[in-house]
XYZ file of C-alpha atoms in Angstrom:
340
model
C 18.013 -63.587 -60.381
C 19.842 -62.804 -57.265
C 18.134 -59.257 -57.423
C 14.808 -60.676 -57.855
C 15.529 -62.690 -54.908
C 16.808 -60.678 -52.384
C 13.848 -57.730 -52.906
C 12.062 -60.345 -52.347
C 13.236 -61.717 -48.938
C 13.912 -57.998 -47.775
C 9.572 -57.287 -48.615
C 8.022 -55.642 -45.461
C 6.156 -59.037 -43.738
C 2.575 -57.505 -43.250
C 1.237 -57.332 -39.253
C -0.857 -60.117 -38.156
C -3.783 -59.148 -36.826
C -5.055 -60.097 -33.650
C -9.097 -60.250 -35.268
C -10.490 -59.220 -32.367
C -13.036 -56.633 -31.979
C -12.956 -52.676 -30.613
C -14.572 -53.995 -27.395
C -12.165 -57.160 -26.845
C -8.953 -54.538 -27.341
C -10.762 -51.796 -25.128
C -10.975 -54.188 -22.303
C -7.673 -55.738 -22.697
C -6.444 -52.568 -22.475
C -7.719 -51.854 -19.443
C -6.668 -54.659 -17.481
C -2.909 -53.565 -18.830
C -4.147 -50.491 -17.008
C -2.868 -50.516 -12.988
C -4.638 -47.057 -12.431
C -8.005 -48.287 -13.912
C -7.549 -52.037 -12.015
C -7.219 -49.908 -8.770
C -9.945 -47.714 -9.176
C -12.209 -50.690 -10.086
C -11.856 -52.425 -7.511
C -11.953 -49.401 -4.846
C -15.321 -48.970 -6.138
C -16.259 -52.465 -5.756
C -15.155 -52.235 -2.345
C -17.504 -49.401 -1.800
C -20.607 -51.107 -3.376
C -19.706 -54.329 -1.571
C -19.814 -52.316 1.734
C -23.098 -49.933 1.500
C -24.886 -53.435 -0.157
C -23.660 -55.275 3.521
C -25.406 -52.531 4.930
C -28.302 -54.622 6.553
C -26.195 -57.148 7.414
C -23.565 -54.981 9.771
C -27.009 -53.160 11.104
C -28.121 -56.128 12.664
C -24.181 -57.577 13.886
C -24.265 -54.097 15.701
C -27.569 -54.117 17.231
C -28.778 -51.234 16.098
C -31.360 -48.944 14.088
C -29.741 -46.416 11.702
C -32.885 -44.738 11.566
C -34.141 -44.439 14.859
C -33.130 -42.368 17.958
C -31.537 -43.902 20.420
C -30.819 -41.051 22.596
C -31.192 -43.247 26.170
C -29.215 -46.247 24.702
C -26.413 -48.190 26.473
C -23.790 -50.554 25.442
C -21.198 -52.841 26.318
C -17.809 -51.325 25.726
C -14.275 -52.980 27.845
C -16.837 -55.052 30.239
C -18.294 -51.728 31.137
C -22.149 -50.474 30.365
C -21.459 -46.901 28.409
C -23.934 -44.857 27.537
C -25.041 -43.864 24.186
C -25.303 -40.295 24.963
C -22.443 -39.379 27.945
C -22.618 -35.728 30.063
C -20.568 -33.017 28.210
C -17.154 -31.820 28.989
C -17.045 -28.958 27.489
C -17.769 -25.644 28.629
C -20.000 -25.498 31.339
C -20.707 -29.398 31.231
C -24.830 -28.763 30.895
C -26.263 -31.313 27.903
C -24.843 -34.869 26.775
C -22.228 -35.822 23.881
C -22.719 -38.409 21.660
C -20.145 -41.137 22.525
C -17.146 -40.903 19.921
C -15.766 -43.861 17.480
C -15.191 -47.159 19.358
C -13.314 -48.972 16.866
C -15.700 -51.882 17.713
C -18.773 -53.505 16.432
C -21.505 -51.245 18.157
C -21.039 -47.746 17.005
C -17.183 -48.070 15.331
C -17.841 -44.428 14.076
C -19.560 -43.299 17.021
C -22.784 -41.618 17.539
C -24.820 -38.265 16.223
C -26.977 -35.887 18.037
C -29.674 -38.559 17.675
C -27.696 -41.101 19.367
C -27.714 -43.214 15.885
C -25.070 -45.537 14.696
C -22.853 -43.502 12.172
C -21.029 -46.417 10.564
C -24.343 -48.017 9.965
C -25.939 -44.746 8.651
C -22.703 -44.374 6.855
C -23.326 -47.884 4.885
C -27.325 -47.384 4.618
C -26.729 -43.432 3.193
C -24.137 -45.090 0.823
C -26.823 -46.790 -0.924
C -29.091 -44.369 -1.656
C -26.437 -42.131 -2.691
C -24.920 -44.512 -4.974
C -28.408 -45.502 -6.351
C -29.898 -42.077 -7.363
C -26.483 -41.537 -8.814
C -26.725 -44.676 -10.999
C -30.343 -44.046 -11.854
C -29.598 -40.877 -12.588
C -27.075 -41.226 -14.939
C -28.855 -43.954 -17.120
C -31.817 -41.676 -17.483
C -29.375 -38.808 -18.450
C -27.695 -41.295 -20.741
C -30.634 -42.116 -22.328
C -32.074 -38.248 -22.203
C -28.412 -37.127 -24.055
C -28.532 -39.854 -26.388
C -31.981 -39.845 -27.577
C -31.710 -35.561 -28.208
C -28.335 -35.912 -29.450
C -29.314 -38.598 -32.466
C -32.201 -36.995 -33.128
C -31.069 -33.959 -33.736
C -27.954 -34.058 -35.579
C -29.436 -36.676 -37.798
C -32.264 -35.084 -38.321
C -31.225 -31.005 -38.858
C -33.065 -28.155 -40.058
C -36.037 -27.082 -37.489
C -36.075 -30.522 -35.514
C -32.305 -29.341 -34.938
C -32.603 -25.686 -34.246
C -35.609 -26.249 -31.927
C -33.847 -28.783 -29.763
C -30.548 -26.919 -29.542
C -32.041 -23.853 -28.260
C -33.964 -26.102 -25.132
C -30.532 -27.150 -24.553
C -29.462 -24.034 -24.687
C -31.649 -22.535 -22.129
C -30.965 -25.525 -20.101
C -27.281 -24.881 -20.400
C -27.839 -21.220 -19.200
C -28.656 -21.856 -15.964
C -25.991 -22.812 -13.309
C -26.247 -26.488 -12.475
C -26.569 -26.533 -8.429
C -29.096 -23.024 -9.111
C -31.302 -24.895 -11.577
C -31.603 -28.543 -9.546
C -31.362 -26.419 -6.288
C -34.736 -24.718 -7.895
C -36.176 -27.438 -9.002
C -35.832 -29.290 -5.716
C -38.177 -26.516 -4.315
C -40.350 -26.319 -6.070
C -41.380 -30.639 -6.927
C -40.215 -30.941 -2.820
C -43.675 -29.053 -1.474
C -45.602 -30.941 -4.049
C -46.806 -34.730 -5.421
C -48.074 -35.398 -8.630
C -48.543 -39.124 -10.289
C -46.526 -40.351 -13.301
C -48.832 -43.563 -15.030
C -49.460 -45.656 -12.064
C -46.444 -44.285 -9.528
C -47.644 -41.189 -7.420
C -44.425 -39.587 -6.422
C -44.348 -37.600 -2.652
C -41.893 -34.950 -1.485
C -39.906 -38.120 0.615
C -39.598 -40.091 -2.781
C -35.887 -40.576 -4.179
C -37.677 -40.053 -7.340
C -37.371 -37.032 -7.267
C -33.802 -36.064 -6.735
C -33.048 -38.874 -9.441
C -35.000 -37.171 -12.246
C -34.000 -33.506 -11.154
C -30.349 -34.820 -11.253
C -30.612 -36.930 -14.828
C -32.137 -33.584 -16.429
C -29.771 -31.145 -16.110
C -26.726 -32.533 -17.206
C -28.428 -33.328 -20.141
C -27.183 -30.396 -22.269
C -23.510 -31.367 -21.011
C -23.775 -35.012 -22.626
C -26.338 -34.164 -25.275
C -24.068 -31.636 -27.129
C -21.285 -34.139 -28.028
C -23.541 -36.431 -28.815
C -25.170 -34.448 -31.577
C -21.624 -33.253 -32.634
C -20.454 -36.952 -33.114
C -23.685 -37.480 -35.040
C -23.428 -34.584 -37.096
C -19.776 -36.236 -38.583
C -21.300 -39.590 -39.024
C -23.968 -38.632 -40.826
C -21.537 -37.634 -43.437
C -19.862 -40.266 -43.463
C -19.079 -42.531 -46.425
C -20.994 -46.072 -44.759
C -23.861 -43.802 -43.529
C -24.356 -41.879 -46.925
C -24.415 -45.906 -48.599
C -27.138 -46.608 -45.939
C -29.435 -43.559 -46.626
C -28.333 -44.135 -50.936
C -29.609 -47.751 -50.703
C -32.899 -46.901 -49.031
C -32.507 -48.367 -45.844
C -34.998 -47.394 -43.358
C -33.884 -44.294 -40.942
C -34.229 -46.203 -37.731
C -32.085 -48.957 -39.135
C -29.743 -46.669 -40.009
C -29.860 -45.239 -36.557
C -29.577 -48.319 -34.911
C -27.115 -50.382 -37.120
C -24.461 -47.456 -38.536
C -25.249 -44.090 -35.828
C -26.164 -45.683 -32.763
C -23.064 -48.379 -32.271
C -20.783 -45.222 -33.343
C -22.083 -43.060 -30.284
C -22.273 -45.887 -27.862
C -18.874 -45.487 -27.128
C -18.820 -41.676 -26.083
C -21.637 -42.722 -23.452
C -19.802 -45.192 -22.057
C -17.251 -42.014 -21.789
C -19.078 -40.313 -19.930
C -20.571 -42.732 -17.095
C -17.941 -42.400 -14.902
C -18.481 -38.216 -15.161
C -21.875 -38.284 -14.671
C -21.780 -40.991 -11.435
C -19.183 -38.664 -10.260
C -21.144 -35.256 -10.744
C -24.341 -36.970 -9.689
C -22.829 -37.982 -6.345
C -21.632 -34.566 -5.845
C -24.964 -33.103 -6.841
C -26.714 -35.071 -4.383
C -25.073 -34.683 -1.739
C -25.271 -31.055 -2.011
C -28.877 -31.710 -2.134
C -29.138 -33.271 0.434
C -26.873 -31.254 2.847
C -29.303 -28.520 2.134
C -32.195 -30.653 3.033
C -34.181 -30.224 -0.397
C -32.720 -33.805 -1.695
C -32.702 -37.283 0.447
C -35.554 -36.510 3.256
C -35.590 -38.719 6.618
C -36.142 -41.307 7.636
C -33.811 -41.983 4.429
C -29.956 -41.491 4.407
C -27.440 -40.699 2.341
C -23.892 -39.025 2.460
C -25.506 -35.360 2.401
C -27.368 -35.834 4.992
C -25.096 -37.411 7.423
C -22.937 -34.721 6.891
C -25.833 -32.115 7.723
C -25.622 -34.168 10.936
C -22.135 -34.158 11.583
C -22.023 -30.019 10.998
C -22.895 -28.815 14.722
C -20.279 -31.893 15.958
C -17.573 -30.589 13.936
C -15.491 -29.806 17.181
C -16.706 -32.275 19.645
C -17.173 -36.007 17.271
C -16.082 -34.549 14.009
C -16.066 -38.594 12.564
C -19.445 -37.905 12.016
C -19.390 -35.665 8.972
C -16.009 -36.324 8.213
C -16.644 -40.190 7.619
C -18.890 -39.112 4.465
C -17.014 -36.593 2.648
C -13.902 -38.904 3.305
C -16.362 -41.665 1.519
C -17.358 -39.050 -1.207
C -14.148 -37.869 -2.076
C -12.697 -41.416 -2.588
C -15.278 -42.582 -4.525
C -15.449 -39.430 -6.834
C -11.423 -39.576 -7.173
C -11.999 -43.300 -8.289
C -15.171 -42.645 -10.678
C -12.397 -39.704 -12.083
C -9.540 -41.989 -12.720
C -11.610 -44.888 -14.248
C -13.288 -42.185 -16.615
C -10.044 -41.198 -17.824
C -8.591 -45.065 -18.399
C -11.815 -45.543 -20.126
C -11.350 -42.103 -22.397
C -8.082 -43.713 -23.374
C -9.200 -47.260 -23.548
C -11.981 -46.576 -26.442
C -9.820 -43.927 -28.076
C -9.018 -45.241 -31.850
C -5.314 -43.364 -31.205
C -4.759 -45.016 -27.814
C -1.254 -46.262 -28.248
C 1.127 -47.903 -25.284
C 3.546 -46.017 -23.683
């Protein structure tokens, strides 16, 4: 009896379990997360800024997108000049006037005599939007291709494999610095919305195509395991329907490597744009965006060098951030995430 008794007290007490779902535990974990809080709210910072774009424009008094190469302003009491006699060398042409640390011009000026701290804000939208419209159409590109054809197999598979293949051949900045010159000299209409060389249209799609191969392929690999999988197997056995097996058992299972990959592909996007646009075949004026300022900035890299080193200081912060809440979110929604 006393045997009986003490196996009994000395049984392992099962784990209670919390009942909450893969999302609720991804997020908690998250918030335990000090390097994913940071890098959330840096970016919110950022988006909060380039959205208060308009708003600083008109506090400073001035047009981002207009020259302003005879302009004056108040600066210590004193009228200064927008565009002050050079310096240097042999003091022939004018300067742009450097940062003032105040409301009018806090970055300073470029060779147009144009606020940089406003164009800074204004090119921070644009460059954050095509990178966020880019990324949901390759999202939806990747995951569309991917389903498809590891579901499907045979031919449907083969056929779209090899396109990504071909895609995949081609060096990423050669193929979207290609296709940028050849849709840039050109306009063509999609349904109702003609699209023009100056449209952001166009560096959005050119970006959310080719990193489609780069999402697309573990996609279809996660697809091809689930659709050997015991519950999906049941699905197809019972005679359910293949898109509501796509959308009820294949669909929830890849969600999760998208979300993976957002972070990357704002990242990458950012970076591609820029490029882009540095090289004038991406953002084309009067629009702005972090490329392009820094285009600006190159032939004032010695005299006001604030003015392209304001924008890669903004891209590389917000790419390190994208980077570091990609990887909390990797470990996050990973099934063998455990606590340190």
């Amino acid at each position: 009896m006393t045997d009986a008794l003490t196996s009994t007290t000395s049984a392992p007490v099962p784990e209670k379990r919390s009942g909450r779902g893969p999302w609720a535990t991804a997020l908690s974990r998250l918030r335990r997360s000090r390097s994913a809080v940071l890098s959330s709210l840096v970016l919110l910072i950022i988006i909060v800024m380039c959205a208060l774009a308009p708003f600083y424009a008109s506090l400073a008094g001035s047009d981002p997108f207009r020259s302003n190469l005879g302009g004056k302003i108040m600066l210590n009491g004193a009228e200064v000049a927008v565009m002050q006699p050079s310096t240097t060398g042999l003091g022939l042409g004018v300067s742009p006037i450097g940062p003032t640390w105040t409301t009018q011009y806090m970055l300073g000026a470029d060779t147009q005599g144009r606020d940089v701290a406003a164009r800074l804000l204004y090119g921070g939208r644009n460059s954050l939007f095509i990178a966020g419209a880019a990324t949901v159409i390759c999202l939806i590109l990747s995951a569309v291709i991917g389903i498809v054809a590891g579901f499907s197999g045979g031919v449907v598979d083969m056929v779209l494999s090899r396109i990504m293949d071909v895609l995949w051949a081609f060096p990423v900045y050669l193929l979207a610095i290609s296709l940028s010159i050849v849709l840039l000299n050109s306009s063509f209409s999609i349904g109702p919305f003609t699209v023009t060389s100056g449209s952001l249209i166009l560096p959005i799609g050119i970006i959310g195509v080719i990193y489609v191969p780069y999402v697309a392929r573990p996609v279809r690999s996660k697809v091809l395991t689930l659709r050997n999988s015991e519950f999906v197997l049941a699905s197809v056995g019972l005679g359910m329907p293949v898109h509501r097996v796509l959308t009820r058992d294949i669909l929830p299972n890849v969600v999760p490597t998208l979300i993976v990959f957002v972070p990357i592909l704002l990242a990458l996007a950012i970076v591609t744009e820029s490029a882009l646009s540095f090289l004038s075949i991406g953002v084309q004026p009067p629009d702005a965006s972090w490329g392009t300022i820094i285009q600006d900035g190159q032939t004032l890299l010695y005299s006001r060098p604030m003015v392209a080193l304001a924008p890669g200081v903004a891209i590389a912060v917000t790419v390190l951030a994208l980077n570091v809440l990609g990887d909390c979110l990797r470990d996050a929604l990973d099934p063998r995430f455990k606590l340190g």
